[in-house]
Every structure is written in structure tokens, then in C-alpha cells.
Short mmCIF file of C-alpha atoms and ligand atoms in Angstrom, two decimals:
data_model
loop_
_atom_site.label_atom_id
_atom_site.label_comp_id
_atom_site.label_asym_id
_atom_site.label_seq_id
_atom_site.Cartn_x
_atom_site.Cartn_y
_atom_site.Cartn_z
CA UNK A 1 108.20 104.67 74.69
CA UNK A 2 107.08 107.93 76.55
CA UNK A 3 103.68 106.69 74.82
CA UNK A 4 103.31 103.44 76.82
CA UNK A 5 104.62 105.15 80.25
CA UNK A 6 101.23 105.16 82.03
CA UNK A 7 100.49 101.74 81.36
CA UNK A 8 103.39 99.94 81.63
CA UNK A 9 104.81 98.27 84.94
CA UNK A 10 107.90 97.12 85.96
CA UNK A 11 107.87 93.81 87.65
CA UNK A 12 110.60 93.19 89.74
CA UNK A 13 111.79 89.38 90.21
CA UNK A 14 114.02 87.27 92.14
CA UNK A 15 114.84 89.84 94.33
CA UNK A 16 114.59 90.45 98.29
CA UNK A 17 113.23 93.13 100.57
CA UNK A 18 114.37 94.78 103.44
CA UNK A 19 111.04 94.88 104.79
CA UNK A 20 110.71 94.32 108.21
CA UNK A 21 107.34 95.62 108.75
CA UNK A 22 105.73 93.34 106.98
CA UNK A 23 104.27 90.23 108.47
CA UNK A 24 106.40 87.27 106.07
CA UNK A 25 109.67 89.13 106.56
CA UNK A 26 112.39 87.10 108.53
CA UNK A 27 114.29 88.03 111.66
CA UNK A 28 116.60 89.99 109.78
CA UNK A 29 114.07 92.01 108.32
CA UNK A 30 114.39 90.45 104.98
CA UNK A 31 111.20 89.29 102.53
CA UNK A 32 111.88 86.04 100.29
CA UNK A 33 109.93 85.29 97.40
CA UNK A 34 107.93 88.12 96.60
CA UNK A 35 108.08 90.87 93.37
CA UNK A 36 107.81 94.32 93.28
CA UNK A 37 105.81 96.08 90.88
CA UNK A 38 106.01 99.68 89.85
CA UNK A 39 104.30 102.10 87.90
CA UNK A 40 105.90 105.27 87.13
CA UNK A 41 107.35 107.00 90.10
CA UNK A 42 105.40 104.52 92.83
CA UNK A 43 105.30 100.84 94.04
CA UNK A 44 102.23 99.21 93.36
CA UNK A 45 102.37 96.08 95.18
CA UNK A 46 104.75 93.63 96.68
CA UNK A 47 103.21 90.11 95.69
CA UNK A 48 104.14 86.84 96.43
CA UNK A 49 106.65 85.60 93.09
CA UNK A 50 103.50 83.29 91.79
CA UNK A 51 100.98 85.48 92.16
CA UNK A 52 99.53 88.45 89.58
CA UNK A 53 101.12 87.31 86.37
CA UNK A 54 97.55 86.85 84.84
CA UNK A 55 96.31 90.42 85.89
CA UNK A 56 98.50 92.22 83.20
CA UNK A 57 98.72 92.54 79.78
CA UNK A 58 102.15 91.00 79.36
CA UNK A 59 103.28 93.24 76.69
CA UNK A 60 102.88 96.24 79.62
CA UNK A 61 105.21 94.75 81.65
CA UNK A 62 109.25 94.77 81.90
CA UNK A 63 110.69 92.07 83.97
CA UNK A 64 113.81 93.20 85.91
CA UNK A 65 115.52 90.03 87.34
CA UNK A 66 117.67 91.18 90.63
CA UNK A 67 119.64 87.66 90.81
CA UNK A 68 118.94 87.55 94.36
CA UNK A 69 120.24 90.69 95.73
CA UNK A 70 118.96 93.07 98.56
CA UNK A 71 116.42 95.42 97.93
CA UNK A 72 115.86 98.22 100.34
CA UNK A 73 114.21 101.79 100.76
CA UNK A 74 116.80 104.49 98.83
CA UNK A 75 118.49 105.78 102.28
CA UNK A 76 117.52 108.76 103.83
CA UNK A 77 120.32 111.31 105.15
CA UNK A 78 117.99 113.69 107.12
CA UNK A 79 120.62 116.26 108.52
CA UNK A 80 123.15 117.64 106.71
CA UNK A 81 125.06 120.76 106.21
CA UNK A 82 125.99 120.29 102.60
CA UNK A 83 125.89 123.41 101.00
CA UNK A 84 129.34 125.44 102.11
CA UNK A 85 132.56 126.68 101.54
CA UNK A 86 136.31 126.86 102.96
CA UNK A 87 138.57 124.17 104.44
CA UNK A 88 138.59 123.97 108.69
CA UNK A 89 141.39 121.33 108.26
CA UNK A 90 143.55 123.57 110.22
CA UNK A 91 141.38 124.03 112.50
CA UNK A 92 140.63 120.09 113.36
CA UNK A 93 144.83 120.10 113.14
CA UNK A 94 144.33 122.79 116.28
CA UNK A 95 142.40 120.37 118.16
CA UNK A 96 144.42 117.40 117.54
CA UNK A 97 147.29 119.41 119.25
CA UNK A 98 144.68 120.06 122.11
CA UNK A 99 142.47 122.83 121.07
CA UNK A 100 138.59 122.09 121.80
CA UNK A 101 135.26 122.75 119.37
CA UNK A 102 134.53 125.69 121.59
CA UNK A 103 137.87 127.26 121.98
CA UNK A 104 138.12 127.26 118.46
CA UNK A 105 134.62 129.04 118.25
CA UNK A 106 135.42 131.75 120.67
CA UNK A 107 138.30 132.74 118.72
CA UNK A 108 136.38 133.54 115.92
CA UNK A 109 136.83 130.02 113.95
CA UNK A 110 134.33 127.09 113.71
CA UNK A 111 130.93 127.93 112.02
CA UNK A 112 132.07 131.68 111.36
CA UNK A 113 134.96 130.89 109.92
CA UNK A 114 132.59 128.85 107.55
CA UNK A 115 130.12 132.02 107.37
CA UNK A 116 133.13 133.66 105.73
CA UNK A 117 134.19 131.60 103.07
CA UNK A 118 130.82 130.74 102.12
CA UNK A 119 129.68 134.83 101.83
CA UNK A 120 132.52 134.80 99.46
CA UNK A 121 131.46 132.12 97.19
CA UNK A 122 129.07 132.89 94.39
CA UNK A 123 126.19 130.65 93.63
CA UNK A 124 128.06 128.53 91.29
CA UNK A 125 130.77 128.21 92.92
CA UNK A 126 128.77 126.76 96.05
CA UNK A 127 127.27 124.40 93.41
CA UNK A 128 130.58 123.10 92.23
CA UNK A 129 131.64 122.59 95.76
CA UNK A 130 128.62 120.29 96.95
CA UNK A 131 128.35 118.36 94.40
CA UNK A 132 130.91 115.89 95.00
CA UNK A 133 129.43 115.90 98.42
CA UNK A 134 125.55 115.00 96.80
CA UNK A 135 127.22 112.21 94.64
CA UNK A 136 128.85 110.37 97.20
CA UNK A 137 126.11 110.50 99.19
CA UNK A 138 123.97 109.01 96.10
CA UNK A 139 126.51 106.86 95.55
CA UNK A 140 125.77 104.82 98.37
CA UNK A 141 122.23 104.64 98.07
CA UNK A 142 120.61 108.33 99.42
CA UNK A 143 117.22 109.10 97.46
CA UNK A 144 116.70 111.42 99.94
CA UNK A 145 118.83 114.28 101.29
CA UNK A 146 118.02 117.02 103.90
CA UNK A 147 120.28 120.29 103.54
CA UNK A 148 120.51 123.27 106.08
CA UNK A 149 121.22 126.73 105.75
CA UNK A 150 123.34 128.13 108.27
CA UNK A 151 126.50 129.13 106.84
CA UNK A 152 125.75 132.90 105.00
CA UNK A 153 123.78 134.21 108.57
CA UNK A 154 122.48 137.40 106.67
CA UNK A 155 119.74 137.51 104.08
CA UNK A 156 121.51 137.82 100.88
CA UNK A 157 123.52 134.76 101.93
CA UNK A 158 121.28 132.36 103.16
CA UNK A 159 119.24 133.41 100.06
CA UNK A 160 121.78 131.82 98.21
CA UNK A 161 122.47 129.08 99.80
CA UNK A 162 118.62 128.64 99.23
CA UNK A 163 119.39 128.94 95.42
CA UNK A 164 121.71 126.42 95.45
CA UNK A 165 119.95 123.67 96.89
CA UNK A 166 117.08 124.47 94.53
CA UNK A 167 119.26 124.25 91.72
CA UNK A 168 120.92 120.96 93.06
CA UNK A 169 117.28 119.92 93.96
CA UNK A 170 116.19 120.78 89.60
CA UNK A 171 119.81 119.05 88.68
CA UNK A 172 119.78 115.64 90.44
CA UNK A 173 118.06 112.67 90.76
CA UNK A 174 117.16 113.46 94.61
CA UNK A 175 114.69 114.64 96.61
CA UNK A 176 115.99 117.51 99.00
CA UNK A 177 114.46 118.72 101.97
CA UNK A 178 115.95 122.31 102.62
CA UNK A 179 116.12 123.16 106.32
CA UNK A 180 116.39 127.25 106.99
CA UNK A 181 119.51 127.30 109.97
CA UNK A 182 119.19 131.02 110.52
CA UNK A 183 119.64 130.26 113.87
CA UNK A 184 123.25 128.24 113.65
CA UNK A 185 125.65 131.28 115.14
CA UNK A 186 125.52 135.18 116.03
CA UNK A 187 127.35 136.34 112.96
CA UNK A 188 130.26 138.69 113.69
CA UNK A 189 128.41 142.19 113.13
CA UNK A 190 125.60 141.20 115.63
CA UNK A 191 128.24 139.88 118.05
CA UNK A 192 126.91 142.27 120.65
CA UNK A 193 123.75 142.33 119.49
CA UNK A 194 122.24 138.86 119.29
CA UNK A 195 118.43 139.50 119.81
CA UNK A 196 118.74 141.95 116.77
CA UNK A 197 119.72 139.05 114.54
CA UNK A 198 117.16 136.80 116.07
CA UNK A 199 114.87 139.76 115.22
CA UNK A 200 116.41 139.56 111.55
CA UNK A 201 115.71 135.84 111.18
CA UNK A 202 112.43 135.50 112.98
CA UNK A 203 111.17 138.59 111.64
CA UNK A 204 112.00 138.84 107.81
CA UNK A 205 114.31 135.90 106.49
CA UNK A 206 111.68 133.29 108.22
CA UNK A 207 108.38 134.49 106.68
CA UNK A 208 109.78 135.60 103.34
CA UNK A 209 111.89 132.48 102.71
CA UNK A 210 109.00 130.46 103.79
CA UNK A 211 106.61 132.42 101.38
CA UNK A 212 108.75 131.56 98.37
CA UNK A 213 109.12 128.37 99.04
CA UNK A 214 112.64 127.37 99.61
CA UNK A 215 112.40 125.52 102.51
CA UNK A 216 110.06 123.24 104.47
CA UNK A 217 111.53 123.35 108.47
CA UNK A 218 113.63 125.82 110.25
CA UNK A 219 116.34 124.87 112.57
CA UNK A 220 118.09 125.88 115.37
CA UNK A 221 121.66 125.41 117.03
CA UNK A 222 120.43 125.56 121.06
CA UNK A 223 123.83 125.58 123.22
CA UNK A 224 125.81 127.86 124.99
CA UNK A 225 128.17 128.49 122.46
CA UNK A 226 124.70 129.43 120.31
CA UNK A 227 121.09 130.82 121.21
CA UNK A 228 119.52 129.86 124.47
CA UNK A 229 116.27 128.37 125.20
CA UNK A 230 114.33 131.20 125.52
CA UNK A 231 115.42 132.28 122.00
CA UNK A 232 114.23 129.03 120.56
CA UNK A 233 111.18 129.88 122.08
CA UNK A 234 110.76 132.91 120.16
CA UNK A 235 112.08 131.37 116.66
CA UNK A 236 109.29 128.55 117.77
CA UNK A 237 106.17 130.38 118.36
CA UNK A 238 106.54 132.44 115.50
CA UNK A 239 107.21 129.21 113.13
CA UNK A 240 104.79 127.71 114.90
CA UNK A 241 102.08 130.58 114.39
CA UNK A 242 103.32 130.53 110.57
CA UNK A 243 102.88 127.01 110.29
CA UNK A 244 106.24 125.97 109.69
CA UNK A 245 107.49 122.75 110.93
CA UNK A 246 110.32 122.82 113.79
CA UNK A 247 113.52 120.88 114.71
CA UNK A 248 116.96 121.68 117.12
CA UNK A 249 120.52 120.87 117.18
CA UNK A 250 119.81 120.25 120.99
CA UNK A 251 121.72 118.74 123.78
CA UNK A 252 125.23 118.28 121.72
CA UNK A 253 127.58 119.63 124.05
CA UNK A 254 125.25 120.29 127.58
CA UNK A 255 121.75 120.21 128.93
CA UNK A 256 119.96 122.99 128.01
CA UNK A 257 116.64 121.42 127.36
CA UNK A 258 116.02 122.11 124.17
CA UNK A 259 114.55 118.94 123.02
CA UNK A 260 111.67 119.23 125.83
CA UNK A 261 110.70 122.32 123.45
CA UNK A 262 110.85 121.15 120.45
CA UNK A 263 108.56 118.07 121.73
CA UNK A 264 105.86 120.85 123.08
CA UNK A 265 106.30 122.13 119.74
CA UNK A 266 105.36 118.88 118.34
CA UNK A 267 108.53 119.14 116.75
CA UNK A 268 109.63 117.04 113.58
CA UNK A 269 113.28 115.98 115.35
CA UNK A 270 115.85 116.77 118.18
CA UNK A 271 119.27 116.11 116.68
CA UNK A 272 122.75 115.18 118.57
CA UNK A 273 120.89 114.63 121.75
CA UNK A 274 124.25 113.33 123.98
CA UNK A 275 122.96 115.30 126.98
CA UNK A 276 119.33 114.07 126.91
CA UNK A 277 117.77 113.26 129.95
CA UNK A 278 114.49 111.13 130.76
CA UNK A 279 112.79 114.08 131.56
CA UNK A 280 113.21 115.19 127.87
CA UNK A 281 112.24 112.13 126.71
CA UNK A 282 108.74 112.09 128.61
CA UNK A 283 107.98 114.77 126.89
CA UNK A 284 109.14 113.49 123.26
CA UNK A 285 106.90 110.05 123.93
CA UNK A 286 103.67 111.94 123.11
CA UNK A 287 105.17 114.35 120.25
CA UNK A 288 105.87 112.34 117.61
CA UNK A 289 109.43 113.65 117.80
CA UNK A 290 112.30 112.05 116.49
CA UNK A 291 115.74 111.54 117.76
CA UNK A 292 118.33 111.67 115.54
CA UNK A 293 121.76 110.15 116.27
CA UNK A 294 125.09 111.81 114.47
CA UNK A 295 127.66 109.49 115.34
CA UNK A 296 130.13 111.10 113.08
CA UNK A 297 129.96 114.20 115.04
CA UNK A 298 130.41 112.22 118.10
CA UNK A 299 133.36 110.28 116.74
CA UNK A 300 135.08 113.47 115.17
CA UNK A 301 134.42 116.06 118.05
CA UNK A 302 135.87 112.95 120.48
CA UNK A 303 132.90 112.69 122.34
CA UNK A 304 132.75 110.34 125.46
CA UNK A 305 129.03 111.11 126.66
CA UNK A 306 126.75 108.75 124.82
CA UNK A 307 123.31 109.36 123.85
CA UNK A 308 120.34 107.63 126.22
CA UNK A 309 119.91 104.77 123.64
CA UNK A 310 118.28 102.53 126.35
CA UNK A 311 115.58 105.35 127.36
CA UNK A 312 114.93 105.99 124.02
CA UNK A 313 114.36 102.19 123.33
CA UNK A 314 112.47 101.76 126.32
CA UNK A 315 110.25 104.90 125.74
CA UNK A 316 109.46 103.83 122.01
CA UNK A 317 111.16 106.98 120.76
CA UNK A 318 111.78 106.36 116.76
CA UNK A 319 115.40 106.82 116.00
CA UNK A 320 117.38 107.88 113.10
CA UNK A 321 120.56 108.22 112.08
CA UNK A 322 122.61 110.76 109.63
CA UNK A 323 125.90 112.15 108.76
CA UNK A 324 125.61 115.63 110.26
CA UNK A 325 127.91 116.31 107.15
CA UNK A 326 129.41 119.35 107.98
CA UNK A 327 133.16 120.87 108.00
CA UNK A 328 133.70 121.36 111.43
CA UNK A 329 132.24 118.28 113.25
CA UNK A 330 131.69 115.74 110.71
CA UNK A 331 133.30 116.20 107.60
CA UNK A 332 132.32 112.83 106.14
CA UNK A 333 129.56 112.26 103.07
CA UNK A 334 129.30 108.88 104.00
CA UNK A 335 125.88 107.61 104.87
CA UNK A 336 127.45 103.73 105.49
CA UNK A 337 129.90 105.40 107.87
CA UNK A 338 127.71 106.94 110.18
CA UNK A 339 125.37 103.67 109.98
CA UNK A 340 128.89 101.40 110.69
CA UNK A 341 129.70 103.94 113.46
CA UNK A 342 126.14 103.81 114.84
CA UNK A 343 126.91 100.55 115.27
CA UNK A 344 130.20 100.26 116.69
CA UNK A 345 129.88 103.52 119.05
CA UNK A 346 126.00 103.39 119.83
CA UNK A 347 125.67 99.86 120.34
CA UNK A 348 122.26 99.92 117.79
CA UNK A 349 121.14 96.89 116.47
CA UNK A 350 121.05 96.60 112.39
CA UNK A 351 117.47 96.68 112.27
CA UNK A 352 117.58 100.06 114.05
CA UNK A 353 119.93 101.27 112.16
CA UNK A 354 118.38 100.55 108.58
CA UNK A 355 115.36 102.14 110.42
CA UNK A 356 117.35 104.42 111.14
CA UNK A 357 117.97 106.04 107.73
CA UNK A 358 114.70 105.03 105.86
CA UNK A 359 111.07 105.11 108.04
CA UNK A 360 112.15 106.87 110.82
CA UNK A 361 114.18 109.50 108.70
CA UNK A 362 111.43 109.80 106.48
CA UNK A 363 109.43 110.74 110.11
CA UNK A 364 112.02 113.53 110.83
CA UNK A 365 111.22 114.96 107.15
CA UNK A 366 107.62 114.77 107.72
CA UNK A 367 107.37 112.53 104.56
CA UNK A 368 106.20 109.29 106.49
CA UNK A 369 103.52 108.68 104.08
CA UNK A 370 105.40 108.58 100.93
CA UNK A 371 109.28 107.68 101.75
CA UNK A 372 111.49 104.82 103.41
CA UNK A 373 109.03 102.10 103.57
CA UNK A 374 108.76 98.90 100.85
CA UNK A 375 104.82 98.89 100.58
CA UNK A 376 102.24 99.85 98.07
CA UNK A 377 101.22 103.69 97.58
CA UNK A 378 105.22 104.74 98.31
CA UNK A 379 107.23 106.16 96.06
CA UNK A 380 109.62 103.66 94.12
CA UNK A 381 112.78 104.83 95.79
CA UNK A 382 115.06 102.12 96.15
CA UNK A 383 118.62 100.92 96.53
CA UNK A 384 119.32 97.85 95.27
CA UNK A 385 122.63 95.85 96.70
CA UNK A 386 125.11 92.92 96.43
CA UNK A 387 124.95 91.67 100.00
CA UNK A 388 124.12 88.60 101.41
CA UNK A 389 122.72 90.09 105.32
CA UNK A 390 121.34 93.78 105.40
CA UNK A 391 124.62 94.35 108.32
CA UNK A 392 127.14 93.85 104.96
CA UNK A 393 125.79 97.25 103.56
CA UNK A 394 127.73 99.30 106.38
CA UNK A 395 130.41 95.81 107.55
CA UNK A 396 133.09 96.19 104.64
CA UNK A 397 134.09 100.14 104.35
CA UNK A 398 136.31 100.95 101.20
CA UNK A 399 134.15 98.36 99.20
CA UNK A 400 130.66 100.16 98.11
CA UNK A 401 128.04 97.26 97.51
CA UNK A 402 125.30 99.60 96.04
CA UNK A 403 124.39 98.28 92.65
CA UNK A 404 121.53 100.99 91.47
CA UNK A 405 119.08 103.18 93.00
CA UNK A 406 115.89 103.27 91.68
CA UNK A 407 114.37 106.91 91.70
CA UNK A 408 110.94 107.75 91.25
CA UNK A 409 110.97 104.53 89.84
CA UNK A 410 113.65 104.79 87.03
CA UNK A 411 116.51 102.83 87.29
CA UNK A 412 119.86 105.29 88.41
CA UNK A 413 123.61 104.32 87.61
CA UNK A 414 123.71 106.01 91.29
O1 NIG B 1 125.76 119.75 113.61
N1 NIG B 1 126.26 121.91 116.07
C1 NIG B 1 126.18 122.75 115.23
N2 NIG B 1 126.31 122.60 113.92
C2 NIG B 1 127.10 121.60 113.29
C3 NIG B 1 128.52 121.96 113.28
C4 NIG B 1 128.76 123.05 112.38
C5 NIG B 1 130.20 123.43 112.23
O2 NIG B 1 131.04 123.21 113.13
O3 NIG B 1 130.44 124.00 111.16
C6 NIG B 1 126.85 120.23 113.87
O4 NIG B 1 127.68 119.64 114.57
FE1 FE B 2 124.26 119.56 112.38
#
């Protein structure tokens, strides 16, 4: 079997794509009549059904018949927070009886509280606590995960967070993007002394995380309640001068501007992005940036202000959408409910919101070139489903209609 790997290609038939950049799909976004083939871990063409079968050897190919379901790019979830420990429950019950987020946060709870549970936690122990979180996530189609730091804010912690998504990263069949989040909250023993721990991050955990590897973009939470524009700048031009790709948690609560950095920056993604304003998104429209949409947060933190879906539509800014999964704002590992929330509370159209979490993710991971689109040269990740319309994938909640992923092109119970 392992013999024959190189040469043989699967041939998928009778199936449809979710496809809409190519020039046969329908209005939905949906290919008819056309196979798939793959070989190994990457598609190698999308053919009409009655074309190619002379080209191959026979005996090299296996025919996978998909009885008409819905083929589309394994979903991408590009911002989480999965990798923690502790319970806020109590704290969410606080703001149900009329607590807010930043109350909470300048009595000593929200992230911190967070910062403390997860110090306590030993490697394995994180492990064992987001896995669950990874397979229901894969369960509903994710090839593709992005993971922050942000919840150990000193070096021997966010070292091990580090670890852990490594070792979830060796474990699982997933591809992980691991975000360093430094820069998420002043940790209690720098509470007066916040440009020390900048120093701290910028200075030593950035390079000599970056060094070994361990993770590909660093992050930043810019707000009031957080670090201020001028100390993204810093975190920035030192990435920047290291050659380490940049994103913010920017205009979530109130304007600070963040996102007008990040695009100088030619930044990979501003994420929340409630408070935008058009002058932000002038300066996106030449960066490449992308804006990514959390509607969970929105929907848990009760959050009235929508984000500028119109100016980002008319500006041509690419648009994603992802769970945020966190404990404190969006403790949900459910990619179809932020897409079926993106929906209800954003007012985005399916098409954007399958964009959404496959090509335009894939932009705010920088892996455009190999992830989230159906075409030749991609890698064969793939979620295969039991829907008539691509809208049924996030319509029905409590029902999951993923039937298989594909990864790297192998065929995945989930
Ligand atoms: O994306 N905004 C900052 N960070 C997270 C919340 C983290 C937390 O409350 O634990 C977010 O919403
Ligand atoms: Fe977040």
C-alpha cells in the first residue's frame, strides 16, 4: 500500500464543489459535474466528470463516489484562544446580574483571572483541557485552526502554552497556526509597570519564541482596558524589523485606531473591528489586511455597535469570520455558530460567509497559496457534507451535517 502512495490518485465522483471562484460554478457558488482528483496531500485537478479517465493507469486510481453531497474547503477558524484553563462562568453569571466585561477586568477577573488558572496548569493538563475544544471544532469541518497565546503573560508560561499547541499540532489531524498574544493584559506583578512587560515581550519572549519556531504572528489586545497605540507601535516595529508577521484585537470595545496600524504594517488581520471607521478602512484597502468578524464575542459580550459591513463591502476589504473561542467573551467551539450568527447578527450573505472561513481566512494566516480554495496545486483539505444548499451547513444547529474531512488528502472520521 505505502508502496503505491506516489502513484496512486484518488478520483473523486459524483460529488459537488463549493467553488465559487471558478467560472462554471452556479449562483450559489456550487460546481456540478466535475471530479476531484488527488494525489497524496494535494488536489490535482478538478475536471469535468467525462473527462481524464484515459490519462491514468486505472489500477492507480481509487474512485470515491460522494452520492451527491457538498464538497467544500476544510473550514478555517483563524482566531482562537484555545489553549487555557479555569471556568469564568461566574463571572458571565456577574454580568447577567449587571456587571460589564470591563468592570469585571478592573477587579482583577476577566483575562487575569484566566492568567491564573492557566500558570497553574501543567502542560498536560492544558492538553487534556483543549482537546475537547480541537475536536469539536474538527468535528464540524476545521482543517485549519489558529491558536493564541495570551493566557500565562510571563515567559515560562507562554512557553508552555507554546508546548502545547505543538504537541496538539504533532497529535492531530490539523494544521495550527500559533499566534504569540504576549500582548493580551498587564499581568498582575507589572500592574504598575506596564512598559517593563512590554519590554519583557518585545525584548526577549518575541525574538526567542520566534527563533525556535513556535509561532508564526504575534498579536496584540489594543484597548483601553489593554496597551495603547503607541505600544503597538513598539511591539510592531520590532516584529516588523524581525520579520514577523502582525495582527490586533483592535477596535472591540472603542476607537483607538489600531487597525490603521496594523494596515501600515501591512498587517495579516484586524480582528473584532465594531468601532472601525472609514478612515481605518482607507488605509486597510491598499494593505492586504483582513477583517475578521467574531460574532460570538459580539453576541456574548451583548454588543449593540455593529461592525462597518457596508464599508468593508464597498471598499473590497476581504472578510472572515471565526469563533474568537475564548472563556470570557466567546466561550463557544463552534465554527457553524459563529457562521449562523454571522448571518443572523451581521446581515452577511452565505457566500461571504463560506468565504469567510476558507479563502479569506486562509489570507489572515498568510497561507493564501496553499489553503481554503477548491483548485489544483492546494492542499486536499476538505469537508465533505450532507446538505442540499451551502446555507444548510450553519441553518439547522443541534444537527451536525459534516460527513468527513479530508486532510492532507486522507480521508478523516472528523
Ligand atoms: O478576543 N479581547 C480580548 N481577548 C479576548 C477575550 C479574552 C478573555 O476575556 O479571556 C477576545 O474577546
Ligand atoms: Fe480574541
Amino acid at each position: 500500500m505505502t508502496q503505491s502512495k506516489n502513484l496512486s490518485i484518488k478520483r473523486l465522483i459524483n460529488g459537488r464543489y463549493w467553488a465559487s471562484h471558478h467560472p462554471l460554478a452556479d449562483k450559489t457558488g456550487i460546481l456540478h459535474a466535475h471530479d476531484l482528483l488527488i494525489q497524496n496531500e494535494q488536489i490535482i485537478g478538478l475536471i469535468a466528470k467525462d473527462e481524464g479517465h484515459y490519462a491514468f493507469n486505472s489500477n492507480d486510481i481509487e474512485y470515491h463516489d460522494l452520492k451527491n453531497m457538498l464538497v467544500t474547503p476544510g473550514l478555517i477558524d483563524c482566531h482562537t484562544h484555545l489553549v487555557f484553563a479555569g471556568n469564568r462562568a461566574y463571572e458571565w453569571e456577574k454580568r447577567l446580574n449587571g456587571a460589564t466585561y470591563e468592570s469585571i477586568v478592573k477587579e482583577g477577573g476577566g483575562i487575569l483571572s484566566t492568567v491564573r488558572a492557566t500558570r497553574e496548569s501543567s502542560e498536560a493538563e492544558l492538553y487534556n483541557l483543549s482537546l475537547p475544544r480541537l475536536d469539536s471544532l474538527m468535528n464540524e469541518g476545521v482543517t485549519t485552526i489558529e491558536i493564541k497565546t495570551g493566557y500565562g503573560l510571563d515567559y515560562d508560561s507562554e512557553l508552555k502554552t507554546l508546548k502545547v499547541i505543538k504537541e496538539l499540532q504533532n497529535k492531530h489531524s490539523i494544521d495550527i497556526s500559533p499566534t504569540f498574544l504576549g500582548a493580551h493584559a498587564v499581568p498582575n506583578e507589572f500592574i504598575h509597570n506596564k512598559s517593563a512587560y512590554l519590554d519583557l515581550v518585545i525584548d526577549k519572549m518575541l525574538p526567542d519564541f520566534f527563533t525556535a519556531r513556535l509561532f508564526e504572528a504575534v498579536d496584540i489586545f489594543c484597548e483601553k482596558i489593554a496597551f495603547s497605540l503607541d505600544d503597538a507601535k513598539r511591539l510592531f516595529e520590532k516584529a516588523h524589523s524581525l520579520g514577523i508577521p502582525i495582527k490586533a484585537h483592535a477596535e472591540q470595545l472603542s476607537h483607538l485606531g489600531a487597525s490603521g496600524l496594523v494596515a501600515k504594517f501591512k498587517g495579516l488581520s484586524v480582528d473584532h473591528i465594531e468601532y472601525l471607521e472609514e478612515s481605518d478602512i482607507l488605509l486597510m484597502k491598499n494593505s492586504g489586511t483582513v477583517a475578521t468578524l467574531l460574532p460570538l464575542a459580539f453576541y456574548f459580550l451583548k454588543e449593540t455597535k455593529l461592525p462597518p459591513i457596508d464599508l468593508l463591502r464597498r471598499h473590497k476589504i476581504p472578510i472572515a469570520v471565526s469563533t474568537d473561542f475564548n472563556p470570557g467573551t466567546a466561550p463557544m467551539a463552534s465554527i457553524r455558530l459563529a457562521m449562523n450568527m454571522a448571518a443572523v447578527q451581521f446581515n452577511l450573505t452565505p457566500k461571504e460567509i463560506l468565504k469567510g472561513v476558507t479563502v479569506n481566512a486562509a489570507k489572515a494566516l498568510n497561507r493564501s497559496t496553499s489553503i481554503g480554495v477548491i483548485s489544483p496545486n492546494y492542499l486536499a483539505n476538505l469537508a465533505i457534507w450532507a446538505v442540499d444548499q451551502p446555507v444548510e451547513i450553519f441553518y439547522e444547529l443541534g444537527k451536525n451535517p459534516l460527513v468527513q474531512r479530508i486532510y492532507k488528502g486522507e480521508f478523516r472520521k472528523h
